mmCIF file of C-alpha atoms in Angstrom:
data_model
loop_
_atom_site.group_PDB
_atom_site.id
_atom_site.type_symbol
_atom_site.label_atom_id
_atom_site.label_comp_id
_atom_site.label_asym_id
_atom_site.label_seq_id
_atom_site.Cartn_x
_atom_site.Cartn_y
_atom_site.Cartn_z
ATOM 1 C CA MET L 569 -39.993 -55.279 -35.902
ATOM 2 C CA THR L 570 -39.973 -56.457 -32.493
ATOM 3 C CA ARG L 571 -36.807 -56.271 -31.724
ATOM 4 C CA LEU L 572 -36.760 -52.850 -33.188
ATOM 5 C CA GLU L 573 -39.581 -51.919 -31.267
ATOM 6 C CA ASP L 574 -38.328 -52.988 -28.098
ATOM 7 C CA GLU L 575 -34.788 -51.553 -28.416
ATOM 8 C CA ILE L 576 -36.625 -47.815 -28.713
ATOM 9 C CA LYS L 577 -38.659 -48.338 -25.562
ATOM 10 C CA ALA L 578 -35.691 -49.720 -23.994
ATOM 11 C CA PHE L 579 -33.631 -46.656 -24.308
ATOM 12 C CA GLY L 580 -37.146 -44.657 -22.405
ATOM 13 C CA TRP L 581 -38.951 -43.527 -25.365
ATOM 14 C CA PRO L 582 -42.729 -45.514 -25.474
ATOM 15 C CA ASN L 583 -44.408 -43.161 -27.828
ATOM 16 C CA PHE L 584 -42.225 -43.658 -31.589
ATOM 17 C CA GLY L 585 -43.858 -44.048 -35.007
ATOM 18 C CA PHE L 586 -42.761 -44.917 -38.206
ATOM 19 C CA ALA L 587 -42.988 -43.160 -41.446
ATOM 20 C CA ARG L 588 -42.067 -43.328 -45.114
ATOM 21 C CA ILE L 589 -39.252 -41.092 -46.236
ATOM 22 C CA LYS L 590 -41.536 -39.159 -49.034
ATOM 23 C CA LYS L 591 -43.051 -35.852 -50.186
ATOM 24 C CA PRO L 592 -44.399 -33.963 -47.290
ATOM 25 C CA ILE L 593 -47.910 -33.565 -46.850
ATOM 26 C CA SER L 594 -47.959 -30.195 -45.904
ATOM 27 C CA ILE L 595 -45.200 -28.801 -48.446
ATOM 28 C CA ASP L 596 -47.691 -26.916 -50.174
ATOM 29 C CA ILE L 597 -48.858 -24.443 -47.186
ATOM 30 C CA TYR L 598 -45.324 -24.467 -46.268
ATOM 31 C CA ARG L 599 -44.298 -23.438 -49.645
ATOM 32 C CA SER L 600 -47.002 -20.818 -49.399
ATOM 33 C CA TRP L 601 -45.796 -19.590 -45.819
ATOM 34 C CA LEU L 602 -41.968 -18.819 -47.407
ATOM 35 C CA ASN L 603 -43.946 -16.888 -50.479
ATOM 36 C CA GLN L 604 -45.745 -14.633 -47.958
ATOM 37 C CA ASN L 605 -42.569 -14.081 -46.127
ATOM 38 C CA ARG L 606 -43.916 -15.256 -42.502
ATOM 39 C CA HIS L 607 -40.659 -16.835 -41.525
ATOM 40 C CA GLY L 608 -38.730 -13.134 -40.817
ATOM 41 C CA ASP L 609 -35.120 -13.156 -41.948
ATOM 42 C CA MET L 610 -34.996 -17.396 -41.333
ATOM 43 C CA ALA L 611 -33.255 -17.070 -44.443
ATOM 44 C CA TYR L 612 -32.383 -20.686 -44.152
ATOM 45 C CA LEU L 613 -35.690 -22.043 -44.180
ATOM 46 C CA LYS L 614 -36.418 -20.853 -47.737
ATOM 47 C CA ASP L 615 -33.131 -21.555 -48.748
ATOM 48 C CA HIS L 616 -34.081 -25.827 -47.135
ATOM 49 C CA LEU L 617 -36.802 -26.001 -49.380
ATOM 50 C CA PRO L 618 -35.425 -28.468 -51.924
ATOM 51 C CA LEU L 619 -34.647 -30.525 -49.681
ATOM 52 C CA LYS L 620 -38.041 -30.635 -47.668
ATOM 53 C CA GLU L 621 -39.930 -30.771 -50.990
ATOM 54 C CA ASN L 622 -37.602 -33.819 -51.933
ATOM 55 C CA PRO L 623 -36.682 -35.689 -48.748
ATOM 56 C CA GLU L 624 -35.034 -38.749 -50.195
ATOM 57 C CA ALA L 625 -32.255 -36.151 -51.839
ATOM 58 C CA PHE L 626 -31.532 -35.536 -48.526
ATOM 59 C CA ARG L 627 -29.940 -39.118 -47.691
ATOM 60 C CA ASP L 628 -30.595 -40.658 -50.726
ATOM 61 C CA LYS L 629 -30.148 -44.400 -49.182
ATOM 62 C CA ALA L 630 -32.767 -43.887 -46.552
ATOM 63 C CA ARG L 631 -36.092 -44.979 -46.942
ATOM 64 C CA SER L 632 -37.969 -44.703 -43.795
ATOM 65 C CA ALA L 633 -37.728 -42.765 -40.668
ATOM 66 C CA ILE L 634 -38.361 -44.329 -36.485
ATOM 67 C CA VAL L 635 -39.781 -40.882 -35.250
ATOM 68 C CA ILE L 636 -39.567 -40.129 -31.376
ATOM 69 C CA THR L 637 -40.968 -37.935 -29.453
ATOM 70 C CA GLN L 638 -39.434 -36.833 -26.165
ATOM 71 C CA ASP L 639 -41.469 -35.446 -23.358
ATOM 72 C CA TYR L 640 -39.895 -31.768 -22.009
ATOM 73 C CA LEU L 641 -42.299 -31.123 -18.984
ATOM 74 C CA PRO L 642 -41.074 -32.220 -16.336
ATOM 75 C CA HIS L 643 -37.495 -30.995 -18.424
ATOM 76 C CA PRO L 644 -35.214 -34.283 -18.391
ATOM 77 C CA SER L 645 -32.318 -32.611 -18.652
ATOM 78 C CA PRO L 646 -32.122 -30.017 -15.780
ATOM 79 C CA SER L 647 -29.384 -27.178 -16.038
ATOM 80 C CA GLU L 648 -27.314 -25.964 -13.417
ATOM 81 C CA THR L 649 -27.703 -22.380 -14.739
ATOM 82 C CA LYS L 650 -30.744 -21.329 -12.971
ATOM 83 C CA THR L 651 -33.223 -18.226 -14.254
ATOM 84 C CA ALA L 652 -35.564 -16.043 -12.409
ATOM 85 C CA LEU L 653 -36.744 -14.922 -15.860
ATOM 86 C CA ASN L 654 -39.678 -16.158 -17.457
ATOM 87 C CA THR L 655 -38.553 -18.536 -20.217
ATOM 88 C CA ALA L 656 -40.207 -21.159 -22.405
ATOM 89 C CA LEU L 657 -40.640 -24.632 -20.571
ATOM 90 C CA TYR L 658 -38.620 -26.516 -23.062
ATOM 91 C CA ALA L 659 -35.503 -24.212 -22.632
ATOM 92 C CA GLN L 660 -35.323 -24.458 -18.491
ATOM 93 C CA GLY L 661 -32.878 -27.121 -19.221
ATOM 94 C CA GLU L 662 -29.701 -28.336 -21.431
ATOM 95 C CA ASP L 663 -29.893 -27.643 -24.787
ATOM 96 C CA TYR L 664 -31.682 -30.246 -26.353
ATOM 97 C CA HIS L 665 -29.879 -30.043 -29.370
ATOM 98 C CA TYR L 666 -26.933 -32.033 -27.681
ATOM 99 C CA TRP L 667 -28.567 -34.503 -25.207
ATOM 100 C CA PHE L 668 -31.198 -35.732 -27.183
ATOM 101 C CA LYS L 669 -29.638 -36.101 -30.661
ATOM 102 C CA GLY L 670 -26.489 -37.416 -28.270
ATOM 103 C CA ARG L 671 -28.937 -40.189 -27.463
ATOM 104 C CA LEU L 672 -30.487 -40.321 -29.958
ATOM 105 C CA GLN L 673 -27.212 -41.370 -32.141
ATOM 106 C CA GLU L 674 -26.799 -43.490 -28.886
ATOM 107 C CA LEU L 675 -30.222 -45.452 -30.129
ATOM 108 C CA SER L 676 -29.174 -45.280 -33.904
ATOM 109 C CA THR L 677 -25.463 -47.053 -32.884
ATOM 110 C CA SER L 678 -27.768 -49.634 -31.209
ATOM 111 C CA LEU L 679 -29.849 -50.494 -33.879
ATOM 112 C CA GLU L 680 -26.357 -50.642 -36.062
ATOM 113 C CA ASN L 681 -25.413 -53.730 -33.801
ATOM 114 C CA LEU L 682 -28.557 -55.405 -34.010
ATOM 115 C CA PHE L 683 -29.095 -55.151 -37.756
ATOM 116 C CA SER L 684 -25.768 -55.092 -39.300
ATOM 117 C CA THR L 685 -26.981 -54.864 -42.221
ATOM 118 C CA GLU L 686 -28.887 -51.574 -42.139
ATOM 119 C CA ARG L 687 -27.908 -47.472 -41.707
ATOM 120 C CA PHE L 688 -29.189 -45.954 -39.169
ATOM 121 C CA GLU L 689 -28.609 -41.733 -38.935
ATOM 122 C CA SER L 690 -30.006 -39.128 -36.211
ATOM 123 C CA PHE L 691 -31.720 -35.655 -36.234
ATOM 124 C CA THR L 692 -33.461 -33.454 -34.265
ATOM 125 C CA ASP L 693 -34.754 -29.893 -35.318
ATOM 126 C CA SER L 694 -31.321 -28.590 -37.163
ATOM 127 C CA SER L 695 -32.012 -30.550 -40.072
ATOM 128 C CA PRO L 696 -33.882 -29.619 -43.231
ATOM 129 C CA ILE L 697 -36.349 -32.400 -42.182
ATOM 130 C CA MET L 698 -40.457 -31.756 -41.766
ATOM 131 C CA GLU L 699 -40.247 -33.050 -38.544
ATOM 132 C CA ARG L 700 -44.101 -32.761 -37.566
ATOM 133 C CA ASP L 701 -45.313 -33.689 -41.088
ATOM 134 C CA LEU L 702 -43.044 -37.130 -40.345
ATOM 135 C CA ALA L 703 -44.300 -36.917 -36.654
ATOM 136 C CA TYR L 704 -47.802 -36.787 -37.941
ATOM 137 C CA LYS L 705 -47.707 -39.401 -40.870
ATOM 138 C CA ALA L 706 -46.077 -41.355 -37.954
ATOM 139 C CA GLY L 707 -49.506 -41.187 -35.988
ATOM 140 C CA LEU L 708 -47.658 -39.113 -33.302
ATOM 141 C CA GLY L 709 -50.696 -35.901 -33.140
ATOM 142 C CA TRP L 710 -52.057 -33.527 -35.410
ATOM 143 C CA PHE L 711 -51.464 -30.340 -36.623
ATOM 144 C CA GLY L 712 -52.998 -27.551 -33.703
ATOM 145 C CA LYS L 713 -54.202 -24.686 -35.035
ATOM 146 C CA ASN L 714 -51.185 -23.317 -33.483
ATOM 147 C CA SER L 715 -48.941 -25.225 -35.727
ATOM 148 C CA CYS L 716 -48.105 -27.677 -32.906
ATOM 149 C CA LEU L 717 -48.041 -30.895 -33.378
ATOM 150 C CA ILE L 718 -50.821 -32.408 -30.541
ATOM 151 C CA HIS L 719 -51.180 -35.743 -29.020
ATOM 152 C CA GLN L 720 -54.516 -36.765 -27.402
ATOM 153 C CA LYS L 721 -52.855 -38.255 -24.097
ATOM 154 C CA ARG L 722 -49.284 -36.263 -23.988
ATOM 155 C CA GLY L 723 -50.099 -32.610 -25.184
ATOM 156 C CA SER L 724 -47.569 -30.667 -27.120
ATOM 157 C CA LEU L 725 -44.676 -30.210 -25.368
ATOM 158 C CA PHE L 726 -42.434 -32.985 -26.479
ATOM 159 C CA PHE L 727 -39.547 -32.644 -28.656
ATOM 160 C CA ILE L 728 -39.477 -34.375 -32.090
ATOM 161 C CA GLY L 729 -36.211 -36.440 -33.475
ATOM 162 C CA GLU L 730 -35.652 -38.972 -35.888
ATOM 163 C CA ILE L 731 -33.906 -41.549 -37.394
ATOM 164 C CA TYR L 732 -33.188 -42.273 -41.053
ATOM 165 C CA THR L 733 -32.871 -45.980 -41.692
ATOM 166 C CA THR L 734 -32.478 -47.641 -45.153
ATOM 167 C CA MET L 735 -34.615 -50.363 -43.601
ATOM 168 C CA ASP L 736 -38.225 -50.985 -45.301
ATOM 169 C CA LEU L 737 -40.246 -49.919 -41.986
ATOM 170 C CA SER L 738 -44.634 -49.930 -42.444
ATOM 171 C CA PRO L 739 -46.293 -46.412 -41.531
ATOM 172 C CA ILE L 740 -49.075 -46.735 -39.207
ATOM 173 C CA GLU L 741 -52.234 -47.198 -40.714
ATOM 174 C CA ALA L 742 -54.590 -44.803 -38.578
ATOM 175 C CA LEU L 743 -53.612 -41.211 -38.676
ATOM 176 C CA HIS L 744 -53.808 -39.043 -35.289
ATOM 177 C CA PRO L 745 -57.649 -37.772 -36.179
ATOM 178 C CA ASP L 746 -57.909 -33.854 -35.805
ATOM 179 C CA ARG L 747 -59.499 -32.949 -32.591
ATOM 180 C CA CYS L 748 -59.167 -29.415 -32.075
ATOM 181 C CA GLY L 749 -62.648 -28.746 -33.530
ATOM 182 C CA THR L 750 -64.200 -25.573 -32.603
ATOM 183 C CA CYS L 751 -61.640 -24.893 -30.183
ATOM 184 C CA THR L 752 -59.719 -21.183 -30.748
ATOM 185 C CA ARG L 753 -58.059 -20.631 -27.121
ATOM 186 C CA CYS L 754 -54.926 -20.366 -28.393
ATOM 187 C CA ILE L 755 -55.743 -17.751 -31.054
ATOM 188 C CA GLU L 756 -57.367 -15.997 -29.173
ATOM 189 C CA ALA L 757 -54.913 -15.867 -26.128
ATOM 190 C CA CYS L 758 -52.268 -15.072 -28.707
ATOM 191 C CA PRO L 759 -50.897 -11.483 -27.413
ATOM 192 C CA THR L 760 -49.442 -10.134 -30.501
ATOM 193 C CA GLN L 761 -52.017 -11.820 -32.669
ATOM 194 C CA ALA L 762 -49.566 -13.986 -34.328
ATOM 195 C CA ILE L 763 -51.320 -17.216 -35.205
ATOM 196 C CA ILE L 764 -53.296 -16.823 -38.926
ATOM 197 C CA ASP L 765 -55.553 -19.374 -40.843
ATOM 198 C CA GLY L 766 -54.418 -22.431 -42.435
ATOM 199 C CA ARG L 767 -52.429 -23.402 -39.074
ATOM 200 C CA GLN L 768 -49.480 -20.681 -39.451
ATOM 201 C CA ILE L 769 -47.873 -18.136 -37.337
ATOM 202 C CA ASP L 770 -46.819 -15.043 -38.752
ATOM 203 C CA ALA L 771 -42.715 -15.398 -37.278
ATOM 204 C CA LYS L 772 -42.545 -11.925 -37.425
ATOM 205 C CA LYS L 773 -45.538 -11.146 -34.824
ATOM 206 C CA CYS L 774 -44.423 -14.176 -32.519
ATOM 207 C CA ILE L 775 -42.785 -13.757 -29.219
ATOM 208 C CA SER L 776 -40.759 -16.521 -29.721
ATOM 209 C CA TYR L 777 -39.217 -15.459 -33.047
ATOM 210 C CA MET L 778 -39.067 -12.417 -31.748
ATOM 211 C CA THR L 779 -36.994 -12.662 -28.559
ATOM 212 C CA ILE L 780 -34.905 -15.888 -29.800
ATOM 213 C CA GLU L 781 -34.539 -16.370 -33.923
ATOM 214 C CA SER L 782 -34.449 -12.368 -35.260
ATOM 215 C CA LYS L 783 -31.700 -10.436 -34.570
ATOM 216 C CA GLU L 784 -33.270 -7.117 -35.235
ATOM 217 C CA LEU L 785 -35.510 -5.223 -32.492
ATOM 218 C CA PRO L 786 -39.122 -6.033 -32.829
ATOM 219 C CA PRO L 787 -41.645 -3.433 -33.964
ATOM 220 C CA GLU L 788 -42.648 -0.877 -31.674
ATOM 221 C CA SER L 789 -46.088 -1.724 -31.595
ATOM 222 C CA LEU L 790 -45.754 -5.814 -29.919
ATOM 223 C CA ARG L 791 -43.070 -4.739 -27.765
ATOM 224 C CA SER L 792 -45.677 -4.690 -24.950
ATOM 225 C CA GLY L 793 -47.533 -7.958 -25.789
ATOM 226 C CA ILE L 794 -43.968 -9.567 -24.897
ATOM 227 C CA HIS L 795 -44.752 -8.754 -21.784
ATOM 228 C CA ASP L 796 -42.352 -10.257 -19.100
ATOM 229 C CA LEU L 797 -41.134 -13.432 -21.613
ATOM 230 C CA PHE L 798 -37.545 -13.343 -21.894
ATOM 231 C CA PHE L 799 -37.108 -16.419 -23.860
ATOM 232 C CA GLY L 800 -39.228 -17.796 -25.934
ATOM 233 C CA CYS L 801 -43.289 -18.147 -25.166
ATOM 234 C CA ASP L 802 -45.609 -21.039 -24.474
ATOM 235 C CA ILE L 803 -48.428 -19.454 -24.450
ATOM 236 C CA CYS L 804 -50.885 -20.980 -26.822
ATOM 237 C CA GLN L 805 -49.775 -23.998 -25.372
ATOM 238 C CA GLN L 806 -50.533 -23.125 -21.518
ATOM 239 C CA VAL L 807 -54.471 -22.524 -22.808
ATOM 240 C CA CYS L 808 -54.342 -25.448 -25.038
ATOM 241 C CA PRO L 809 -57.325 -27.921 -23.509
ATOM 242 C CA TRP L 810 -55.006 -31.099 -24.359
ATOM 243 C CA ASN L 811 -52.055 -29.861 -22.521
ATOM 244 C CA GLU L 812 -54.562 -29.017 -19.681
ATOM 245 C CA LYS L 813 -55.930 -32.486 -19.969
ATOM 246 C CA ALA L 814 -51.822 -34.147 -19.989
ATOM 247 C CA PHE L 815 -50.702 -32.056 -17.074
ATOM 248 C CA GLY L 816 -52.922 -30.145 -15.415
ATOM 249 C CA LYS L 817 -53.435 -26.180 -15.263
ATOM 250 C CA GLU L 818 -51.190 -25.717 -12.158
ATOM 251 C CA ALA L 819 -48.021 -27.179 -14.349
ATOM 252 C CA LEU L 820 -48.757 -25.236 -16.846
ATOM 253 C CA LYS L 821 -48.447 -21.960 -15.113
ATOM 254 C CA PRO L 822 -44.970 -19.825 -15.658
ATOM 255 C CA PRO L 823 -42.744 -19.529 -12.296
ATOM 256 C CA VAL L 824 -43.320 -16.478 -10.696
ATOM 257 C CA SER L 825 -39.730 -14.697 -9.447
ATOM 258 C CA PRO L 826 -39.636 -12.270 -6.473
ATOM 259 C CA ILE L 827 -39.321 -8.760 -8.766
ATOM 260 C CA GLU L 828 -36.073 -7.930 -6.819
ATOM 261 C CA ASN L 829 -34.700 -11.501 -8.352
ATOM 262 C CA ILE L 830 -35.816 -10.491 -11.724
ATOM 263 C CA THR L 831 -34.302 -7.223 -11.045
ATOM 264 C CA GLN L 832 -31.179 -8.384 -10.200
ATOM 265 C CA GLU L 833 -30.928 -11.271 -13.523
ATOM 266 C CA LEU L 834 -31.855 -7.986 -15.778
ATOM 267 C CA LYS L 835 -28.926 -5.815 -14.372
ATOM 268 C CA PHE L 836 -26.451 -8.969 -14.826
ATOM 269 C CA ILE L 837 -27.819 -8.984 -18.239
ATOM 270 C CA LEU L 838 -27.550 -5.247 -18.983
ATOM 271 C CA THR L 839 -24.013 -4.987 -17.461
ATOM 272 C CA THR L 840 -22.220 -8.399 -18.762
ATOM 273 C CA SER L 841 -20.540 -9.121 -22.030
ATOM 274 C CA ASN L 842 -21.575 -10.778 -24.626
ATOM 275 C CA LYS L 843 -18.819 -13.030 -24.323
ATOM 276 C CA GLU L 844 -19.798 -13.865 -20.635
ATOM 277 C CA LEU L 845 -23.362 -14.263 -21.086
ATOM 278 C CA MET L 846 -22.538 -17.042 -23.720
ATOM 279 C CA ARG L 847 -20.437 -18.658 -21.051
ATOM 280 C CA PHE L 848 -22.744 -18.182 -18.057
ATOM 281 C CA PHE L 849 -25.305 -19.811 -20.132
ATOM 282 C CA ALA L 850 -23.801 -22.283 -21.785
ATOM 283 C CA LYS L 851 -25.006 -25.521 -22.566
ATOM 284 C CA THR L 852 -28.329 -23.882 -22.356
ATOM 285 C CA PRO L 853 -30.883 -22.724 -25.385
ATOM 286 C CA LEU L 854 -30.524 -19.049 -23.901
ATOM 287 C CA THR L 855 -26.901 -18.687 -26.128
ATOM 288 C CA ARG L 856 -28.941 -19.168 -29.203
ATOM 289 C CA ALA L 857 -30.335 -15.141 -28.554
ATOM 290 C CA ARG L 858 -26.721 -14.149 -28.440
ATOM 291 C CA GLY L 859 -25.645 -11.909 -25.839
ATOM 292 C CA PHE L 860 -27.492 -8.633 -28.295
ATOM 293 C CA GLY L 861 -30.879 -10.252 -28.147
ATOM 294 C CA LEU L 862 -30.220 -11.259 -24.672
ATOM 295 C CA LYS L 863 -29.395 -7.640 -23.888
ATOM 296 C CA ARG L 864 -32.524 -6.905 -26.389
ATOM 297 C CA ASN L 865 -34.837 -8.417 -24.407
ATOM 298 C CA ALA L 866 -33.664 -7.391 -20.995
ATOM 299 C CA ILE L 867 -34.809 -4.052 -21.793
ATOM 300 C CA ILE L 868 -37.923 -4.527 -23.037
ATOM 301 C CA ILE L 869 -39.015 -6.896 -20.424
ATOM 302 C CA SER L 870 -37.325 -4.019 -17.939
ATOM 303 C CA ALA L 871 -39.160 -1.085 -19.898
ATOM 304 C CA ASN L 872 -42.936 -3.152 -19.551
ATOM 305 C CA LEU L 873 -42.396 -4.801 -15.881
ATOM 306 C CA LYS L 874 -41.261 -0.865 -15.382
ATOM 307 C CA ILE L 875 -38.656 -1.347 -13.421
ATOM 308 C CA LYS L 876 -37.386 2.154 -13.049
ATOM 309 C CA ILE L 877 -34.064 0.808 -10.969
ATOM 310 C CA LEU L 878 -32.203 -0.243 -14.430
ATOM 311 C CA LYS L 879 -32.851 3.262 -16.142
ATOM 312 C CA PRO L 880 -28.333 3.958 -15.529
ATOM 313 C CA GLU L 881 -27.968 0.215 -17.272
ATOM 314 C CA ILE L 882 -29.961 1.314 -19.998
ATOM 315 C CA LYS L 883 -28.806 4.912 -20.251
ATOM 316 C CA ASN L 884 -25.174 3.181 -20.611
ATOM 317 C CA LEU L 885 -26.391 1.000 -23.334
ATOM 318 C CA LEU L 886 -27.467 3.796 -25.955
ATOM 319 C CA VAL L 887 -24.147 4.229 -27.712
ATOM 320 C CA HIS L 888 -25.113 0.280 -28.180
ATOM 321 C CA GLU L 889 -25.328 1.388 -32.243
ATOM 322 C CA LYS L 890 -28.448 -1.763 -33.286
ATOM 323 C CA LEU L 891 -29.660 -1.142 -29.467
ATOM 324 C CA ASN L 892 -29.962 2.711 -29.008
ATOM 325 C CA GLU L 893 -33.988 3.180 -30.322
ATOM 326 C CA LEU L 894 -34.485 0.605 -28.093
ATOM 327 C CA CYS L 895 -33.485 2.327 -24.702
ATOM 328 C CA GLN L 896 -34.484 5.458 -26.203
ATOM 329 C CA TRP L 897 -38.055 3.740 -26.258
ATOM 330 C CA ALA L 898 -37.718 2.213 -22.989
ATOM 331 C CA LEU L 899 -36.519 4.954 -21.514
ATOM 332 C CA LYS L 900 -39.537 6.898 -22.105
ATOM 333 C CA GLU L 901 -41.556 3.842 -20.961
ATOM 334 C CA LEU L 902 -40.048 4.215 -17.736
ATOM 335 C CA ASP L 903 -40.674 7.571 -17.470
ATOM 336 C CA SER L 904 -44.233 8.091 -18.447
#
């Protein structure tokens, strides 16, 4: 075991644990969340349910998971593409689906060289794996009221990755205790009231979902709550006492950009083709919203910040079939 642990640490990951690949302890909560249609239009989450219920079927020879967390404040893989817009902390760097997965794969290869009779396969986020469940069982945190995994010393600002292996690894004996207590800061701070009982998120009300995953327009009643959040949201993590303790309040504050810079970037997004936007934001998480999503978000922010100078750019998008209604709403907001 020491050789395995030493190799993981040599790759710069001091925070890791082991878990058996068994039925997730939170699968009933997950199933109930799906049945209540709180996953929005992320149909793939429902499609993945059979594999999440029976994780042994996903990789039938894997017996254990090495679960690793990677802090993203400060960001370990900064992007050359900078933005003046308010984006989630994890998105202020290169897309972790590539660099984090690549680093995990390098570790997997190294471990196969050390343990030639065993097999190792790396994953992060995009596979049908209940990562937070595995991380909890590996002793890497508890389920917070905002549904994030929270670690007593490291907060919740980290990615989770796992390496499935044929090795039989002993899981940690003492699981991380729940230290949320009576605190409800995250619930109270959410602008759209997306955090519900049972440590669940109603995706349809979540700003991260509305600005990233959703392919539709957010309901008019929720648009003002998005305020200036262009891509993703950290509010429920920014107010968390455990993140304040780990990083300090100042580090958690969103950067403040001059309104001139914000206006210039919004104008660029509103007037640039979707293809060019994908090229400009290549290698960053922002491409996940696609051109439609980036324009949608830019229109909402322009209206919320009352940037009247962008009315001509918004009027030009009235011809867009999916953005027409949003443009009409934004123009009314800018005229009010």
